Tab-separated table of C-alpha atoms in Angstrom:
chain	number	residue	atom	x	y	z
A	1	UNK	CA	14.321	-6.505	-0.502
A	2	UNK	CA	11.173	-3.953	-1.319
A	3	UNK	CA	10.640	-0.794	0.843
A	4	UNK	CA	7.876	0.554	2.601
A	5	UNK	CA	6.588	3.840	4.029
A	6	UNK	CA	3.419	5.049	5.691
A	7	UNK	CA	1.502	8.353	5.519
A	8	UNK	CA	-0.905	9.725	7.459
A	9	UNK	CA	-3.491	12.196	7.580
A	10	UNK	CA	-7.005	13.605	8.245
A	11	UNK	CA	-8.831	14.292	4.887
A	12	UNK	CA	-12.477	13.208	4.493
A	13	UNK	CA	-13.253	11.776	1.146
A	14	UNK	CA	-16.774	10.445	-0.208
A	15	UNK	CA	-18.213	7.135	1.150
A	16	UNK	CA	-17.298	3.807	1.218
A	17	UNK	CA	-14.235	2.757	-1.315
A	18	UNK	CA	-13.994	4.569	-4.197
A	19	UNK	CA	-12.186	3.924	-7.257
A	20	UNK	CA	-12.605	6.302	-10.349
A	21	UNK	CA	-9.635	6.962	-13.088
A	22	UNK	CA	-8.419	10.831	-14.301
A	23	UNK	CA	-6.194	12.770	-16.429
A	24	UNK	CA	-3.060	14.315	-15.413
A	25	UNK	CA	-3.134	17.367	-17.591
A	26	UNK	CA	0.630	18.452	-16.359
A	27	UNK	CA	2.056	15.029	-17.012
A	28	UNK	CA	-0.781	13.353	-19.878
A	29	UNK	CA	-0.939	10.288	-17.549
A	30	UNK	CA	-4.327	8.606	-16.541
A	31	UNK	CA	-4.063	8.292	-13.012
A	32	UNK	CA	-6.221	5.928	-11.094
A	33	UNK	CA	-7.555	7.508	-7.415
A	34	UNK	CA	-8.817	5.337	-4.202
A	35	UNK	CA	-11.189	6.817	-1.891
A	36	UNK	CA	-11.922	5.531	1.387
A	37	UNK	CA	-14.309	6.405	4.094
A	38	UNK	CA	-14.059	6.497	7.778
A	39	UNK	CA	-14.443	2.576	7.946
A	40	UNK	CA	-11.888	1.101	9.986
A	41	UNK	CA	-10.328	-0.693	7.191
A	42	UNK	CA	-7.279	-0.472	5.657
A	43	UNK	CA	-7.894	-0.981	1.326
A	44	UNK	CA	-4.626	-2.563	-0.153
A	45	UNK	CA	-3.711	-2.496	-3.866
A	46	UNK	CA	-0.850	-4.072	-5.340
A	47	UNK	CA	0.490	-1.391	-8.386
A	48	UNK	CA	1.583	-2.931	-11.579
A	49	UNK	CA	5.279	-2.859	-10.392
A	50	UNK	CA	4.438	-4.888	-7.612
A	51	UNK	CA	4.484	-1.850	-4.718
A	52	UNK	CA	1.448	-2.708	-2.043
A	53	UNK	CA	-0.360	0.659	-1.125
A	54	UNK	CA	-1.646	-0.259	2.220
A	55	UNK	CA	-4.883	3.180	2.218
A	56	UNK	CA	-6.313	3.957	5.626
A	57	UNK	CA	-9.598	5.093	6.592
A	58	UNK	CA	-10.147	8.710	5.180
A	59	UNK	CA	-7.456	9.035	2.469
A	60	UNK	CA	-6.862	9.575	-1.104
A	61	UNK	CA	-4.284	7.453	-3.235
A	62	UNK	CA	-4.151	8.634	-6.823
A	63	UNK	CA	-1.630	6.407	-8.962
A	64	UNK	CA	-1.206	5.790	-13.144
A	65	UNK	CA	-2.000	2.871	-14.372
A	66	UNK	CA	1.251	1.627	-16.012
A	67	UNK	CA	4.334	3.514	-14.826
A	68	UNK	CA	6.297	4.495	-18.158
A	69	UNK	CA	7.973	7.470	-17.236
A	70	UNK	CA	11.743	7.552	-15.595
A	71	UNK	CA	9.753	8.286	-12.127
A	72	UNK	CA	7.037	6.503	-10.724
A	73	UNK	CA	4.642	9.371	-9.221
A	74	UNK	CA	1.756	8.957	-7.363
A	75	UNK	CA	-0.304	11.107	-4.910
A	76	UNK	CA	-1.763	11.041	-1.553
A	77	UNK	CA	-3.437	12.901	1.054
A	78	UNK	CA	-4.815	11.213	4.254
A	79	UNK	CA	-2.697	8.307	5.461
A	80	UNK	CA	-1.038	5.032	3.378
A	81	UNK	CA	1.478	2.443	4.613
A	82	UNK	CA	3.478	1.976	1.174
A	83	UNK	CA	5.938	-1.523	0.347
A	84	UNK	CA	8.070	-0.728	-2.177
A	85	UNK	CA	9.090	-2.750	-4.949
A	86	UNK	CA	13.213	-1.407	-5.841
A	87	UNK	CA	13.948	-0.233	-9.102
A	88	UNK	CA	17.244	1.965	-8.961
A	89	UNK	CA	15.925	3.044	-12.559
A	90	UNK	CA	12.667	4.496	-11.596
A	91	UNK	CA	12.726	6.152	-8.358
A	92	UNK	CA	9.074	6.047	-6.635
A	93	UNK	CA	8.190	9.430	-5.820
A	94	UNK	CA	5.359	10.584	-3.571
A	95	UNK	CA	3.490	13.678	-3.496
A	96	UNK	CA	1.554	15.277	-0.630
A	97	UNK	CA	0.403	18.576	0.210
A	98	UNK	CA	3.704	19.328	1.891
A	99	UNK	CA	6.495	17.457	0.871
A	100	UNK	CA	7.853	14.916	-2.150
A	101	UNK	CA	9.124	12.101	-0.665
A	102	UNK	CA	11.959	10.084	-2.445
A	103	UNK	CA	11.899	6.348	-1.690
A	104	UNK	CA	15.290	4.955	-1.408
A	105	UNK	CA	14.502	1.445	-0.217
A	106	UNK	CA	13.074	1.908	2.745
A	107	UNK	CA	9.510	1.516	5.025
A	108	UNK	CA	7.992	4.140	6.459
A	109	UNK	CA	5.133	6.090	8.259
A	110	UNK	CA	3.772	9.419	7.258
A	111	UNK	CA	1.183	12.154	8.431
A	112	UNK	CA	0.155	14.872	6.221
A	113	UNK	CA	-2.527	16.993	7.579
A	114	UNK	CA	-4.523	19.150	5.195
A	115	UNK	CA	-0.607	21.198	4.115
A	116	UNK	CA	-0.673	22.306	7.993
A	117	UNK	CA	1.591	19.132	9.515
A	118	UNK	CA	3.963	16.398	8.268
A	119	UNK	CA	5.358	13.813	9.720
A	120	UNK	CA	7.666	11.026	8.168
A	121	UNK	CA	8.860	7.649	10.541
A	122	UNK	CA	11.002	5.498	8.695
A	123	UNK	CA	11.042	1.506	9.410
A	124	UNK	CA	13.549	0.004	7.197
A	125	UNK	CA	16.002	1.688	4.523
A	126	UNK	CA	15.771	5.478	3.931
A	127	UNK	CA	14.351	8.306	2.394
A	128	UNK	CA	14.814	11.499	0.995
A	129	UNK	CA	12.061	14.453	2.021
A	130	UNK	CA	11.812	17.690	0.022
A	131	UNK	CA	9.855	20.791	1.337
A	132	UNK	CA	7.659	22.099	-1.727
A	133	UNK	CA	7.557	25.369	-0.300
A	134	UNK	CA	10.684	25.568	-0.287
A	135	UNK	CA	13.064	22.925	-2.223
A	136	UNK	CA	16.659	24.068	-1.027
A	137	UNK	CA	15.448	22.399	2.801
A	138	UNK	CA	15.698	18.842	1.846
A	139	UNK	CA	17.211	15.679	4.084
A	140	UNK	CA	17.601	11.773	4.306
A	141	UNK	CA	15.659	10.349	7.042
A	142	UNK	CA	16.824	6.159	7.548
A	143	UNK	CA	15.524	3.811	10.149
A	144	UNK	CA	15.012	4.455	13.393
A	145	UNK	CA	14.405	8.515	12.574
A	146	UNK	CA	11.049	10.867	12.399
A	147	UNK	CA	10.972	14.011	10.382
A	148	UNK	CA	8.839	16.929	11.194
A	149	UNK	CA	7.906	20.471	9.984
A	150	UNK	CA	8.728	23.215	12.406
A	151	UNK	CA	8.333	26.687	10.588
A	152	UNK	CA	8.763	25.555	7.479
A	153	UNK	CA	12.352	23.750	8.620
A	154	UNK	CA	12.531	19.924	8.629
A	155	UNK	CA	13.337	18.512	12.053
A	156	UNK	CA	14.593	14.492	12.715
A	157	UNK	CA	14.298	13.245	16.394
A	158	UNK	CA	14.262	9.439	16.956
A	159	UNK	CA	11.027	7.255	16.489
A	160	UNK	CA	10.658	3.787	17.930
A	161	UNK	CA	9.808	0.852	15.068
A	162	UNK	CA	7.033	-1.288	16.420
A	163	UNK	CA	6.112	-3.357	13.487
A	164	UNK	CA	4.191	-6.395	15.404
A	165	UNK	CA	0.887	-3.604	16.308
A	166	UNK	CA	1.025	-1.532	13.033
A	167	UNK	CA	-2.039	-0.191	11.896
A	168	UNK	CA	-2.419	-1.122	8.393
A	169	UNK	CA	-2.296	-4.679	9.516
A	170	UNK	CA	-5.609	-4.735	11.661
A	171	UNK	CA	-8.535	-5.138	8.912
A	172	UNK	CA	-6.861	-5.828	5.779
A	173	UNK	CA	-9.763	-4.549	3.052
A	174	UNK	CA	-8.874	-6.004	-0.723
A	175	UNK	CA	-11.210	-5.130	-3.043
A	176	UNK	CA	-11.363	-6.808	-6.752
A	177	UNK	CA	-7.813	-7.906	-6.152
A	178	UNK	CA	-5.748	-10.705	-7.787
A	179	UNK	CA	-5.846	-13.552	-5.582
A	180	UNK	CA	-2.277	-14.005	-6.212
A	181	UNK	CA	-1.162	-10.457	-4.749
A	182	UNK	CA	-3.534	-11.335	-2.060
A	183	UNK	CA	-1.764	-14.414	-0.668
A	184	UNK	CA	1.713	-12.384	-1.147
A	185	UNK	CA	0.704	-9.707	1.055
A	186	UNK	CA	-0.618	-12.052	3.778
A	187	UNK	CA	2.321	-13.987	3.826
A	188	UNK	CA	4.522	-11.062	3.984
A	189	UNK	CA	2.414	-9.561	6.955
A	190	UNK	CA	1.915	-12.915	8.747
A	191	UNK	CA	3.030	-15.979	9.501
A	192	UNK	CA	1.582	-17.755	6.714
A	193	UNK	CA	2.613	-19.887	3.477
A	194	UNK	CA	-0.337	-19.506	1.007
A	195	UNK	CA	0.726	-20.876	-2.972
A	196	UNK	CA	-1.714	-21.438	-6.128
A	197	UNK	CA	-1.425	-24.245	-7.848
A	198	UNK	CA	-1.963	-22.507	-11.124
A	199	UNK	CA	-1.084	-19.174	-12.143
A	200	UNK	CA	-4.524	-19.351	-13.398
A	201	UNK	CA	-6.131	-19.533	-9.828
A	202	UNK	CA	-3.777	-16.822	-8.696
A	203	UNK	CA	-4.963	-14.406	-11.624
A	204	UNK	CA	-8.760	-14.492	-10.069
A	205	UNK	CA	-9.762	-11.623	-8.608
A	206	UNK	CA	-12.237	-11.662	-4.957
A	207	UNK	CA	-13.076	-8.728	-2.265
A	208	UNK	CA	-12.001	-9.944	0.971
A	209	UNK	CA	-11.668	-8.649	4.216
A	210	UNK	CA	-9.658	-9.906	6.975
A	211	UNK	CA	-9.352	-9.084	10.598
A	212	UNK	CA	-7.339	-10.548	12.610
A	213	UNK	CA	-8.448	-14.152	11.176
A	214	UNK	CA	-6.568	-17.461	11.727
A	215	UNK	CA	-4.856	-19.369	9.040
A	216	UNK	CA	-7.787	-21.846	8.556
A	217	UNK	CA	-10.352	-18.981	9.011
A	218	UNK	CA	-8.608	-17.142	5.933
A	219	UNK	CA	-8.040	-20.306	3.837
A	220	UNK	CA	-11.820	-21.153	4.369
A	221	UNK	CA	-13.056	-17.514	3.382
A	222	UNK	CA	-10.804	-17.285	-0.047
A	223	UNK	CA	-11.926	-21.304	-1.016
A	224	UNK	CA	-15.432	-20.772	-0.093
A	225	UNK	CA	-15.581	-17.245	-2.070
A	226	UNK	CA	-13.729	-18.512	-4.960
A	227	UNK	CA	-14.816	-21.993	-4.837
A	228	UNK	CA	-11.424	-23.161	-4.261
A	229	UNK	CA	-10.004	-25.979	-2.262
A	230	UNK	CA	-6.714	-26.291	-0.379
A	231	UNK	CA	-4.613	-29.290	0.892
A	232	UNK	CA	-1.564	-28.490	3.326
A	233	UNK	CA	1.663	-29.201	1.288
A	234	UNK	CA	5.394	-29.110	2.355
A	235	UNK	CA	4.452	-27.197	4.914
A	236	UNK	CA	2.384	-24.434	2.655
A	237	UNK	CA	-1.728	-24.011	1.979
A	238	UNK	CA	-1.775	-24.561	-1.639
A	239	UNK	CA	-4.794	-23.258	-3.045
A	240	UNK	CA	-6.424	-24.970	-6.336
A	241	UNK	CA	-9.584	-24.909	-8.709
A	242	UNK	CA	-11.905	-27.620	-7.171
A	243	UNK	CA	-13.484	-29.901	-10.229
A	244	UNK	CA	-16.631	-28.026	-11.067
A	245	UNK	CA	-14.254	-24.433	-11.763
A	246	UNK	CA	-11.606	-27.139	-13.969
A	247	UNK	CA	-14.548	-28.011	-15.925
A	248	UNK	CA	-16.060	-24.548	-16.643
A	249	UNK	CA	-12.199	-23.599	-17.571
């Protein structure tokens, strides 16, 4: 099963959804970054290992764009939601202004405020939190627990898992995305069976946003953007090229 974590934050970046690519100078990686605004949207990307980055409103996501070193590090300050895909061989390390956060197979929530407050609720699985200021206070946090910084010392209490009214599930923002990565994430998020007919369809890319749509409302806005049509099959929406996109292929 994948993993997932969230981070929060309040860091103002820019306007609207930004995507730009930069150089790592202390690694030599070209790291991708995602900007977003104060729209009450929540951008998702799915990464090349097949981790979905759910950004909120106000945050900054820096990733590379292929993952070949024996971590896979990415950045973020504001607030993200992250599902991780498991790869005992590549841990999936995340840096904020306060803490690197070692993902262990887990979900989970957390809040980094301009280096000034963390906090880390975990959903499913566990992970392992690292004070930068200090790397010797370091502790597992599984489900069920919240860590905190309290004078520099990392505090757990309990934290209640409430996954049916999470935020990065109200206005689900993709932009340029794979059609295919699109349909994975709304099935794993709702109660839905989207399939492609054809890897091909899957591999187009759309910018969609959905909030709080039905099923039919959602088939009818990726078929009418993409020129698709669907037919209900074995009990899943399978999506395919409609005649006039077979004969352009």
């Amino acid at each position: 099963s994948s993993s997932a974590l969230t981070v929060k934050g309040k860091v103002l970046f820019g306007i609207g959804a930004v995507i730009f690519t930069s150089f790592n100078p202390k690694s030599k990686v070209e790291m991708v970054q995602l900007n977003t605004t104060n729209e009450a949207n929540t951008l998702i990307k799915t990464l090349n290992d097949g981790s979905v980055i759910y950004i909120a409103q106000n945050s900054s996501f820096s990733f590379p764009k292929e993952f070949e070193n024996k971590s896979r590090n990415v950045e973020l300050k504001g607030e993200a939601f992250f599902d991780i895909a498991p790869n005992p061989d590549k841990p999936f390390i995340i840096e904020t202004d306060e803490a690197f956060i070692q993902v262990l197979g887990t979900a989970f929530n957390v809040i980094t405020e301009n280096g000034k407050n963390f906090e880390l609720c975990v959903d499913r699985g566990k992970v392992k939190v690292t004070l930068k200021k200090d790397p010797s206070h370091s502790t597992l946090v599984t489900a069920g627990e919240k860590v905190t910084t309290i004078e520099n010392n990392l505090v757990k209490t309990k934290h209640e898992i409430n996954l049916v009214n999470a935020w990065y599930r109200e206005r689900m923002h993709f932009k340029d995305e794979k059609l295919s990565n699109i349909i994975s994430v709304l099935n794993r998020n709702f109660n839905t069976t989207f399939a492609v007919a054809e890897k091909e369809t899957g591999n187009r890319k759309l910018t969609v946003t959905f909030n709080h749509e039905t099923v039919p409302t959602m088939t009818e806005l990726i078929c009418v953007t993409l020129n698709l049509k669907s037919q209900t099959k074995n009990g899943s929406v399978l999506l395919s090229e409609t005649n006039d996109n077979a004969s352009r292929n």
